[in-house]
Amino acid sequence: MYSGAVQDLIDQLGRLPGIGPKSAQRLAFHILTEPQRDVDALVEALQEIKRRVHFCAQCGNIAEEDLCAICSDARRLPTAICVVEEPKDIVAIERTREFRGLYHVLGGAIDPIAGVGPGDLRIRELFVRLAGGRVTEVILATDPNVEGEATAAYLARQLAALDLRVSRLASGLPVGGDLEYADEVTLGRAFEGRRIME
Amino acid sequence: MYSGAVQDLIDQLGRLPGIGPKSAQRLAFHILTEPQRDVDALVEALQEIKRRVHFCAQCGNIAEEDLCAICSDARRLPTAICVVEEPKDIVAIERTREFRGLYHVLGGAIDPIAGVGPGDLRIRELFVRLAGGRVTEVILATDPNVEGEATAAYLARQLAALDLRVSRLASGLPVGGDLEYADEVTLGRAFEGRRIME
């Protein structure tokens, strides 16, 4: 229905995750009427992220240097490693200010249906880091879903042979949530993990 | 929380309509892991739409030449003009295959709260076209909301002085809809505009 260049942009935007045909159309029209310098800024940002950003040689987090900002920070504790699925999980954990150690990004979770096995994740790289001998604690912070739990269980088995404290993030009711609206799995976990009040 | 280039892209994407901070973050990470050629294709499409697409000198529709594909099509009836708010409304009407005339894009609707008055719309250009004398029918196809109705009412008053058939798109129940779920204004319009069955 649209002339070439408009349809091309709608197609390109429609390939992005979470952007359907209607959103792509609205975005294309927005860009059409936007000042040239705003579109230039977007194009520049798209090119810069590909040019400057890559993945940390040690932990797999996003980085603009060889090591990411966390791995190259001497104030972080090198004795604890928190294992996550994706770099964005690191940002979420950093916001809590609860953890002062280092991270390790797996690049996903074990998912047989999608054809992702342990060999497709950065598990070998994790064991190379652990072989260094400085790490005493590993926190498994994969997602609390089927794939994340399977990955945590797999890693826990593999790590059992090493002399390490291995822990998993607690599952339970979200803070500020309403018990009535919790799904039964979450509520079951909250019971299972109940704590003695002192 | 993010390094410079990642945050820059999140900021640029977050400026777009309908893209919140979470979507912008997800899109930025998607782009980070996408093959370079896919990002190049998106950048190219963004640049091309600004380079090649502008607005039709006659009707205000999007165009890659001086006139849009509809205005330059000799098979279209030059006696009828359908007045719409935005170029995307033309695409929606063209899909119905009900209309064989020409269009006129106002570039919005009268909206005193947003500070848009009749002088901000392409109304003068419409009257210049009508002064040509070939047009015998004007269809007011602005949106069926407060601003669109106000704009249609304003134009109807202005057009009353000319010897033209002026009509407004029908309001009523959507085809395939359910009477029970229609809002009262739509249902009221459906009553008001009821047709004798033959």
Short mmCIF file of C-alpha atoms in Angstrom, two decimals:
data_model
loop_
_atom_site.label_atom_id
_atom_site.label_comp_id
_atom_site.label_asym_id
_atom_site.label_seq_id
_atom_site.Cartn_x
_atom_site.Cartn_y
_atom_site.Cartn_z
CA MET A 1 0.00 0.00 0.00
CA TYR A 2 2.87 2.38 0.71
CA SER A 3 5.50 3.75 -1.61
CA GLY A 4 8.86 1.97 -1.55
CA ALA A 5 10.88 3.84 1.07
CA VAL A 6 8.00 4.02 3.58
CA GLN A 7 7.22 0.31 3.22
CA ASP A 8 10.94 -0.53 3.51
CA LEU A 9 11.17 1.24 6.86
CA ILE A 10 7.90 -0.34 8.07
CA ASP A 11 9.35 -3.76 7.17
CA GLN A 12 12.66 -3.07 8.93
CA LEU A 13 10.97 -1.78 12.08
CA GLY A 14 8.49 -4.69 12.03
CA ARG A 15 11.38 -7.18 12.32
CA LEU A 16 12.26 -5.83 15.79
CA PRO A 17 10.93 -7.70 18.86
CA GLY A 18 7.64 -6.39 20.24
CA ILE A 19 6.94 -4.12 17.26
CA GLY A 20 3.89 -5.24 15.28
CA PRO A 21 2.72 -3.95 11.88
CA LYS A 22 0.62 -1.12 13.39
CA SER A 23 3.43 0.10 15.64
CA ALA A 24 5.90 -0.10 12.75
CA GLN A 25 3.57 2.05 10.63
CA ARG A 26 3.13 4.61 13.39
CA LEU A 27 6.89 4.76 13.99
CA ALA A 28 7.63 5.17 10.27
CA PHE A 29 5.19 8.11 10.02
CA HIS A 30 6.66 9.62 13.17
CA ILE A 31 10.15 9.42 11.68
CA LEU A 32 8.90 10.90 8.41
CA THR A 33 7.77 14.06 10.19
CA GLU A 34 10.64 14.24 12.70
CA PRO A 35 13.38 16.85 12.27
CA GLN A 36 16.36 15.51 10.30
CA ARG A 37 18.75 15.98 13.26
CA ASP A 38 16.62 13.67 15.48
CA VAL A 39 16.75 10.91 12.87
CA ASP A 40 20.49 11.51 12.48
CA ALA A 41 20.90 11.08 16.27
CA LEU A 42 19.02 7.75 16.16
CA VAL A 43 21.08 6.51 13.19
CA GLU A 44 24.29 7.56 14.95
CA ALA A 45 23.27 5.72 18.15
CA LEU A 46 22.48 2.56 16.14
CA GLN A 47 25.86 2.68 14.41
CA GLU A 48 27.79 3.53 17.59
CA ILE A 49 26.38 0.63 19.62
CA LYS A 50 27.57 -1.81 16.94
CA ARG A 51 30.92 -0.02 16.55
CA ARG A 52 31.83 0.50 20.22
CA VAL A 53 30.03 -2.13 22.27
CA HIS A 54 31.08 -5.75 22.46
CA PHE A 55 31.19 -8.38 25.21
CA CYS A 56 33.55 -8.53 28.20
CA ALA A 57 36.37 -11.06 27.64
CA GLN A 58 35.98 -12.32 31.21
CA CYS A 59 32.29 -12.29 32.19
CA GLY A 60 30.37 -11.77 28.92
CA ASN A 61 28.71 -8.52 30.09
CA ILE A 62 28.49 -5.67 27.59
CA ALA A 63 31.72 -3.67 27.48
CA GLU A 64 33.30 -0.80 25.60
CA GLU A 65 36.83 -1.93 26.56
CA ASP A 66 38.33 -5.43 26.68
CA LEU A 67 36.87 -5.90 30.20
CA CYS A 68 33.49 -4.54 31.33
CA ALA A 69 33.10 -1.76 33.92
CA ILE A 70 32.49 -4.31 36.70
CA CYS A 71 35.35 -6.73 35.90
CA SER A 72 37.81 -3.82 35.66
CA ASP A 73 36.63 -2.27 38.97
CA ALA A 74 39.26 -3.14 41.63
CA ARG A 75 36.74 -2.49 44.44
CA ARG A 76 34.60 -5.51 43.47
CA LEU A 77 35.14 -8.73 45.46
CA PRO A 78 36.82 -11.34 43.25
CA THR A 79 35.72 -14.16 45.59
CA ALA A 80 32.02 -14.24 44.59
CA ILE A 81 30.53 -14.83 41.13
CA CYS A 82 26.86 -14.28 40.36
CA VAL A 83 25.76 -16.34 37.32
CA VAL A 84 23.04 -14.71 35.14
CA GLU A 85 21.45 -15.45 31.77
CA GLU A 86 21.80 -12.06 30.06
CA PRO A 87 23.69 -8.77 30.49
CA LYS A 88 20.42 -6.99 31.33
CA ASP A 89 20.08 -9.21 34.41
CA ILE A 90 23.31 -7.64 35.70
CA VAL A 91 21.73 -4.19 35.48
CA ALA A 92 18.71 -5.40 37.47
CA ILE A 93 20.92 -6.90 40.22
CA GLU A 94 23.22 -3.85 40.33
CA ARG A 95 20.16 -1.69 41.03
CA THR A 96 19.61 -3.60 44.31
CA ARG A 97 23.16 -2.66 45.54
CA GLU A 98 23.12 -6.04 47.37
CA PHE A 99 26.02 -7.67 45.55
CA ARG A 100 29.64 -6.50 45.46
CA GLY A 101 31.20 -9.45 43.61
CA LEU A 102 31.66 -10.26 39.93
CA TYR A 103 29.26 -11.69 37.35
CA HIS A 104 29.22 -14.40 34.73
CA VAL A 105 26.80 -14.18 31.76
CA LEU A 106 25.70 -17.55 30.34
CA GLY A 107 24.12 -16.04 27.23
CA GLY A 108 20.79 -17.82 27.80
CA ALA A 109 19.38 -20.87 29.60
CA ILE A 110 19.15 -24.60 28.85
CA ASP A 111 16.05 -25.03 26.67
CA PRO A 112 15.75 -28.40 24.87
CA ILE A 113 12.69 -27.24 22.89
CA ALA A 114 14.60 -24.29 21.43
CA GLY A 115 17.62 -26.58 20.96
CA VAL A 116 19.82 -24.81 23.55
CA GLY A 117 22.00 -27.28 25.45
CA PRO A 118 24.73 -26.71 28.08
CA GLY A 119 27.33 -26.60 25.28
CA ASP A 120 25.67 -23.49 23.81
CA LEU A 121 26.11 -21.51 27.04
CA ARG A 122 29.27 -19.95 28.48
CA ILE A 123 29.63 -22.74 31.07
CA ARG A 124 33.14 -23.82 30.05
CA GLU A 125 34.29 -20.19 30.52
CA LEU A 126 32.76 -20.23 34.04
CA PHE A 127 34.78 -23.32 35.00
CA VAL A 128 37.96 -21.76 33.62
CA ARG A 129 37.35 -18.79 35.94
CA LEU A 130 36.62 -21.05 38.92
CA ALA A 131 39.81 -23.03 38.24
CA GLY A 132 41.73 -19.84 39.12
CA GLY A 133 40.96 -20.73 42.77
CA ARG A 134 40.05 -17.27 44.10
CA VAL A 135 36.28 -17.80 43.98
CA THR A 136 34.62 -19.17 47.13
CA GLU A 137 30.94 -18.49 46.40
CA VAL A 138 28.74 -18.93 43.32
CA ILE A 139 25.21 -17.45 43.26
CA LEU A 140 22.92 -18.93 40.61
CA ALA A 141 20.69 -16.06 39.49
CA THR A 142 19.10 -17.54 36.37
CA ASP A 143 15.42 -16.67 35.74
CA PRO A 144 12.81 -18.27 38.05
CA ASN A 145 11.16 -20.13 35.12
CA VAL A 146 11.45 -23.69 33.77
CA GLU A 147 14.57 -23.02 31.68
CA GLY A 148 16.28 -20.96 34.38
CA GLU A 149 15.57 -23.59 37.07
CA ALA A 150 16.85 -26.40 34.82
CA THR A 151 20.02 -24.41 34.16
CA ALA A 152 20.54 -23.71 37.87
CA ALA A 153 20.00 -27.42 38.71
CA TYR A 154 22.48 -28.45 35.99
CA LEU A 155 25.11 -25.99 37.21
CA ALA A 156 24.58 -26.96 40.88
CA ARG A 157 25.34 -30.61 39.95
CA GLN A 158 28.44 -29.63 38.02
CA LEU A 159 29.66 -27.34 40.80
CA ALA A 160 29.10 -29.90 43.60
CA ALA A 161 32.54 -31.42 42.97
CA LEU A 162 34.24 -28.10 43.71
CA ASP A 163 34.77 -26.73 47.20
CA LEU A 164 32.38 -23.76 46.84
CA ARG A 165 29.34 -22.26 48.51
CA VAL A 166 26.64 -22.51 45.81
CA SER A 167 23.33 -20.70 46.34
CA ARG A 168 20.19 -19.92 44.38
CA LEU A 169 18.15 -16.68 44.58
CA ALA A 170 15.08 -17.07 46.82
CA SER A 171 11.68 -17.57 45.21
CA GLY A 172 8.60 -16.22 46.99
CA LEU A 173 6.01 -13.48 47.07
CA PRO A 174 7.02 -10.21 45.44
CA VAL A 175 7.40 -7.39 47.96
CA GLY A 176 4.39 -5.06 47.85
CA GLY A 177 2.32 -7.76 46.15
CA ASP A 178 -1.00 -9.20 47.25
CA LEU A 179 -1.19 -12.81 48.48
CA GLU A 180 -4.57 -13.25 46.83
CA TYR A 181 -3.14 -12.55 43.37
CA ALA A 182 -0.03 -14.74 43.68
CA ASP A 183 -0.02 -17.79 41.38
CA GLU A 184 0.03 -21.16 43.13
CA VAL A 185 3.61 -22.00 42.15
CA THR A 186 4.95 -18.77 43.63
CA LEU A 187 2.83 -19.22 46.75
CA GLY A 188 4.06 -22.84 47.06
CA ARG A 189 7.64 -21.62 46.87
CA ALA A 190 6.92 -18.97 49.48
CA PHE A 191 5.72 -21.73 51.85
CA GLU A 192 8.63 -24.01 51.05
CA GLY A 193 11.13 -21.22 51.73
CA ARG A 194 9.38 -19.80 54.82
CA ARG A 195 11.68 -18.32 57.44
CA ILE A 196 11.53 -18.52 61.23
CA MET A 197 10.74 -15.08 62.63
CA GLU A 198 12.96 -14.04 65.49
CA MET B 1 23.45 2.08 34.65
CA TYR B 2 24.63 1.26 31.12
CA SER B 3 27.82 2.22 29.38
CA GLY B 4 27.64 5.26 27.10
CA ALA B 5 26.75 3.81 23.68
CA VAL B 6 24.10 1.43 25.06
CA GLN B 7 22.42 4.17 27.12
CA ASP B 8 22.56 6.54 24.13
CA LEU B 9 20.62 4.08 21.97
CA ILE B 10 18.13 3.38 24.79
CA ASP B 11 17.55 7.15 25.08
CA GLN B 12 17.12 7.58 21.32
CA LEU B 13 14.69 4.65 21.04
CA GLY B 14 12.81 5.81 24.16
CA ARG B 15 11.97 9.12 22.44
CA LEU B 16 9.86 7.30 19.82
CA PRO B 17 6.08 7.13 20.34
CA GLY B 18 4.83 4.00 22.13
CA ILE B 19 8.31 2.85 23.18
CA GLY B 20 8.79 2.95 26.96
CA PRO B 21 12.06 2.49 28.88
CA LYS B 22 11.69 -1.32 29.10
CA SER B 23 10.98 -1.70 25.37
CA ALA B 24 13.86 0.63 24.53
CA GLN B 25 16.20 -1.51 26.65
CA ARG B 26 15.00 -4.74 25.03
CA LEU B 27 15.37 -3.24 21.54
CA ALA B 28 18.89 -1.95 22.29
CA PHE B 29 19.99 -5.42 23.48
CA HIS B 30 18.37 -6.99 20.44
CA ILE B 31 20.28 -4.64 18.15
CA LEU B 32 23.50 -5.34 20.03
CA THR B 33 23.28 -9.04 19.21
CA GLU B 34 21.83 -8.66 15.68
CA PRO B 35 24.06 -9.30 12.65
CA GLN B 36 25.71 -6.12 11.38
CA ARG B 37 23.93 -6.32 8.00
CA ASP B 38 20.48 -6.25 9.66
CA VAL B 39 21.39 -3.08 11.55
CA ASP B 40 22.80 -1.63 8.32
CA ALA B 41 19.46 -2.37 6.60
CA LEU B 42 17.56 -0.55 9.35
CA VAL B 43 19.91 2.45 9.23
CA GLU B 44 19.60 2.57 5.43
CA ALA B 45 15.78 2.47 5.63
CA LEU B 46 15.80 5.32 8.19
CA GLN B 47 18.03 7.44 5.97
CA GLU B 48 16.16 6.62 2.76
CA ILE B 49 12.74 7.59 4.13
CA LYS B 50 14.08 11.05 5.02
CA ARG B 51 15.98 11.37 1.73
CA ARG B 52 13.33 10.15 -0.71
CA VAL B 53 9.93 10.71 0.87
CA HIS B 54 8.26 14.10 1.17
CA PHE B 55 4.70 15.39 0.89
CA CYS B 56 2.58 15.70 -2.26
CA ALA B 57 2.47 19.30 -3.53
CA GLN B 58 -1.26 18.96 -4.22
CA CYS B 59 -2.88 16.81 -1.51
CA GLY B 60 -0.26 16.51 1.25
CA ASN B 61 -0.05 12.70 1.05
CA ILE B 62 3.38 11.08 1.25
CA ALA B 63 5.12 11.09 -2.13
CA GLU B 64 8.43 10.17 -3.68
CA GLU B 65 7.83 12.49 -6.67
CA ASP B 66 6.38 16.03 -6.78
CA LEU B 67 2.85 14.54 -6.82
CA CYS B 68 1.81 11.41 -4.88
CA ALA B 69 0.85 8.13 -6.58
CA ILE B 70 -2.87 8.99 -6.30
CA CYS B 71 -2.74 12.61 -7.56
CA SER B 72 -0.60 11.54 -10.53
CA ASP B 73 -2.95 8.64 -11.44
CA ALA B 74 -5.07 9.78 -14.44
CA ARG B 75 -7.70 7.11 -13.70
CA ARG B 76 -8.75 8.79 -10.43
CA LEU B 77 -11.87 10.99 -10.58
CA PRO B 78 -10.86 14.63 -10.16
CA THR B 79 -14.45 15.61 -9.22
CA ALA B 80 -14.42 14.17 -5.68
CA ILE B 81 -12.08 15.04 -2.79
CA CYS B 82 -11.94 13.06 0.44
CA VAL B 83 -10.57 15.16 3.31
CA VAL B 84 -8.53 13.24 5.92
CA GLU B 85 -6.36 14.16 8.90
CA GLU B 86 -3.20 12.15 8.13
CA PRO B 87 -1.58 10.28 5.22
CA LYS B 88 -2.15 6.97 7.01
CA ASP B 89 -5.91 7.58 6.81
CA ILE B 90 -5.55 7.47 3.00
CA VAL B 91 -4.05 3.98 3.22
CA ALA B 92 -6.99 2.82 5.39
CA ILE B 93 -9.57 4.22 2.92
CA GLU B 94 -7.71 2.87 -0.13
CA ARG B 95 -7.92 -0.62 1.40
CA THR B 96 -11.75 -0.43 1.21
CA ARG B 97 -11.60 0.15 -2.59
CA GLU B 98 -14.77 2.26 -2.15
CA PHE B 99 -13.39 5.60 -3.29
CA ARG B 100 -11.98 6.49 -6.72
CA GLY B 101 -11.49 10.24 -6.25
CA LEU B 102 -8.64 12.32 -4.85
CA TYR B 103 -7.63 13.15 -1.27
CA HIS B 104 -6.70 16.16 0.78
CA VAL B 105 -4.60 15.77 3.94
CA LEU B 106 -5.23 18.41 6.62
CA GLY B 107 -2.20 17.43 8.71
CA GLY B 108 -4.26 17.03 11.90
CA ALA B 109 -7.55 18.20 13.42
CA ILE B 110 -8.74 21.33 15.23
CA ASP B 111 -7.75 20.87 18.88
CA PRO B 112 -7.90 24.02 21.06
CA ILE B 113 -6.31 22.22 24.04
CA ALA B 114 -3.25 21.28 22.00
CA GLY B 115 -3.28 24.76 20.43
CA VAL B 116 -4.17 23.58 16.91
CA GLY B 117 -6.51 26.02 15.15
CA PRO B 118 -7.89 26.04 11.58
CA GLY B 119 -4.90 28.15 10.50
CA ASP B 120 -2.51 25.31 11.41
CA LEU B 121 -4.22 22.86 9.03
CA ARG B 122 -4.00 22.70 5.23
CA ILE B 123 -7.48 24.27 4.84
CA ARG B 124 -6.38 27.19 2.67
CA GLU B 125 -4.81 24.69 0.24
CA LEU B 126 -8.14 22.81 0.11
CA PHE B 127 -10.00 25.98 -0.91
CA VAL B 128 -7.40 26.74 -3.58
CA ARG B 129 -8.08 23.27 -5.05
CA LEU B 130 -11.86 23.77 -4.85
CA ALA B 131 -11.54 27.18 -6.58
CA GLY B 132 -10.35 25.25 -9.65
CA GLY B 133 -14.06 24.40 -10.18
CA ARG B 134 -13.75 20.73 -11.18
CA VAL B 135 -14.70 19.34 -7.77
CA THR B 136 -18.39 18.60 -7.18
CA GLU B 137 -18.21 16.46 -4.02
CA VAL B 138 -16.28 16.73 -0.74
CA ILE B 139 -16.29 13.83 1.74
CA LEU B 140 -15.22 14.76 5.27
CA ALA B 141 -13.36 11.71 6.61
CA THR B 142 -11.76 13.16 9.74
CA ASP B 143 -11.62 10.84 12.78
CA PRO B 144 -14.90 10.07 14.61
CA ASN B 145 -13.66 11.72 17.85
CA VAL B 146 -14.15 15.18 19.40
CA GLU B 147 -11.39 16.87 17.38
CA GLY B 148 -12.32 15.17 14.12
CA GLU B 149 -16.01 16.03 14.53
CA ALA B 150 -15.16 19.67 15.36
CA THR B 151 -12.98 19.87 12.26
CA ALA B 152 -15.69 18.32 10.05
CA ALA B 153 -18.28 20.76 11.48
CA TYR B 154 -15.94 23.72 10.86
CA LEU B 155 -15.23 22.64 7.27
CA ALA B 156 -18.93 21.96 6.57
CA ARG B 157 -19.74 25.56 7.58
CA GLN B 158 -16.95 26.95 5.42
CA LEU B 159 -17.96 24.79 2.45
CA ALA B 160 -21.68 25.66 2.69
CA ALA B 161 -21.12 28.79 0.59
CA LEU B 162 -19.82 26.71 -2.34
CA ASP B 163 -22.02 24.71 -4.71
CA LEU B 164 -20.82 21.26 -3.56
CA ARG B 165 -22.16 18.00 -2.22
CA VAL B 166 -20.57 17.77 1.26
CA SER B 167 -20.85 14.49 3.19
CA ARG B 168 -19.46 12.94 6.37
CA LEU B 169 -18.55 9.27 6.87
CA ALA B 170 -21.31 7.33 8.66
CA SER B 171 -20.95 6.55 12.37
CA GLY B 172 -22.49 3.37 13.72
CA LEU B 173 -21.85 -0.16 14.88
CA PRO B 174 -18.68 -1.78 13.59
CA VAL B 175 -19.36 -4.69 11.23
CA GLY B 176 -18.83 -8.02 12.99
CA GLY B 177 -19.14 -6.30 16.36
CA ASP B 178 -21.48 -7.15 19.20
CA LEU B 179 -24.31 -4.74 20.10
CA GLU B 180 -23.87 -5.52 23.78
CA TYR B 181 -20.29 -4.24 23.78
CA ALA B 182 -20.91 -1.04 21.79
CA ASP B 183 -20.42 2.15 23.80
CA GLU B 184 -23.52 4.33 24.21
CA VAL B 185 -22.30 7.12 21.91
CA THR B 186 -21.70 4.69 19.03
CA LEU B 187 -25.03 2.98 19.67
CA GLY B 188 -26.76 6.39 19.79
CA ARG B 189 -25.20 7.26 16.43
CA ALA B 190 -26.31 3.92 15.01
CA PHE B 191 -29.90 4.75 15.98
CA GLU B 192 -29.68 8.29 14.66
CA GLY B 193 -28.35 7.06 11.32
CA ARG B 194 -30.67 4.04 10.99
CA ARG B 195 -31.66 3.14 7.45
CA ILE B 196 -35.00 2.01 6.06
CA MET B 197 -34.73 -1.61 4.92
CA GLU B 198 -36.19 -2.27 1.48
#
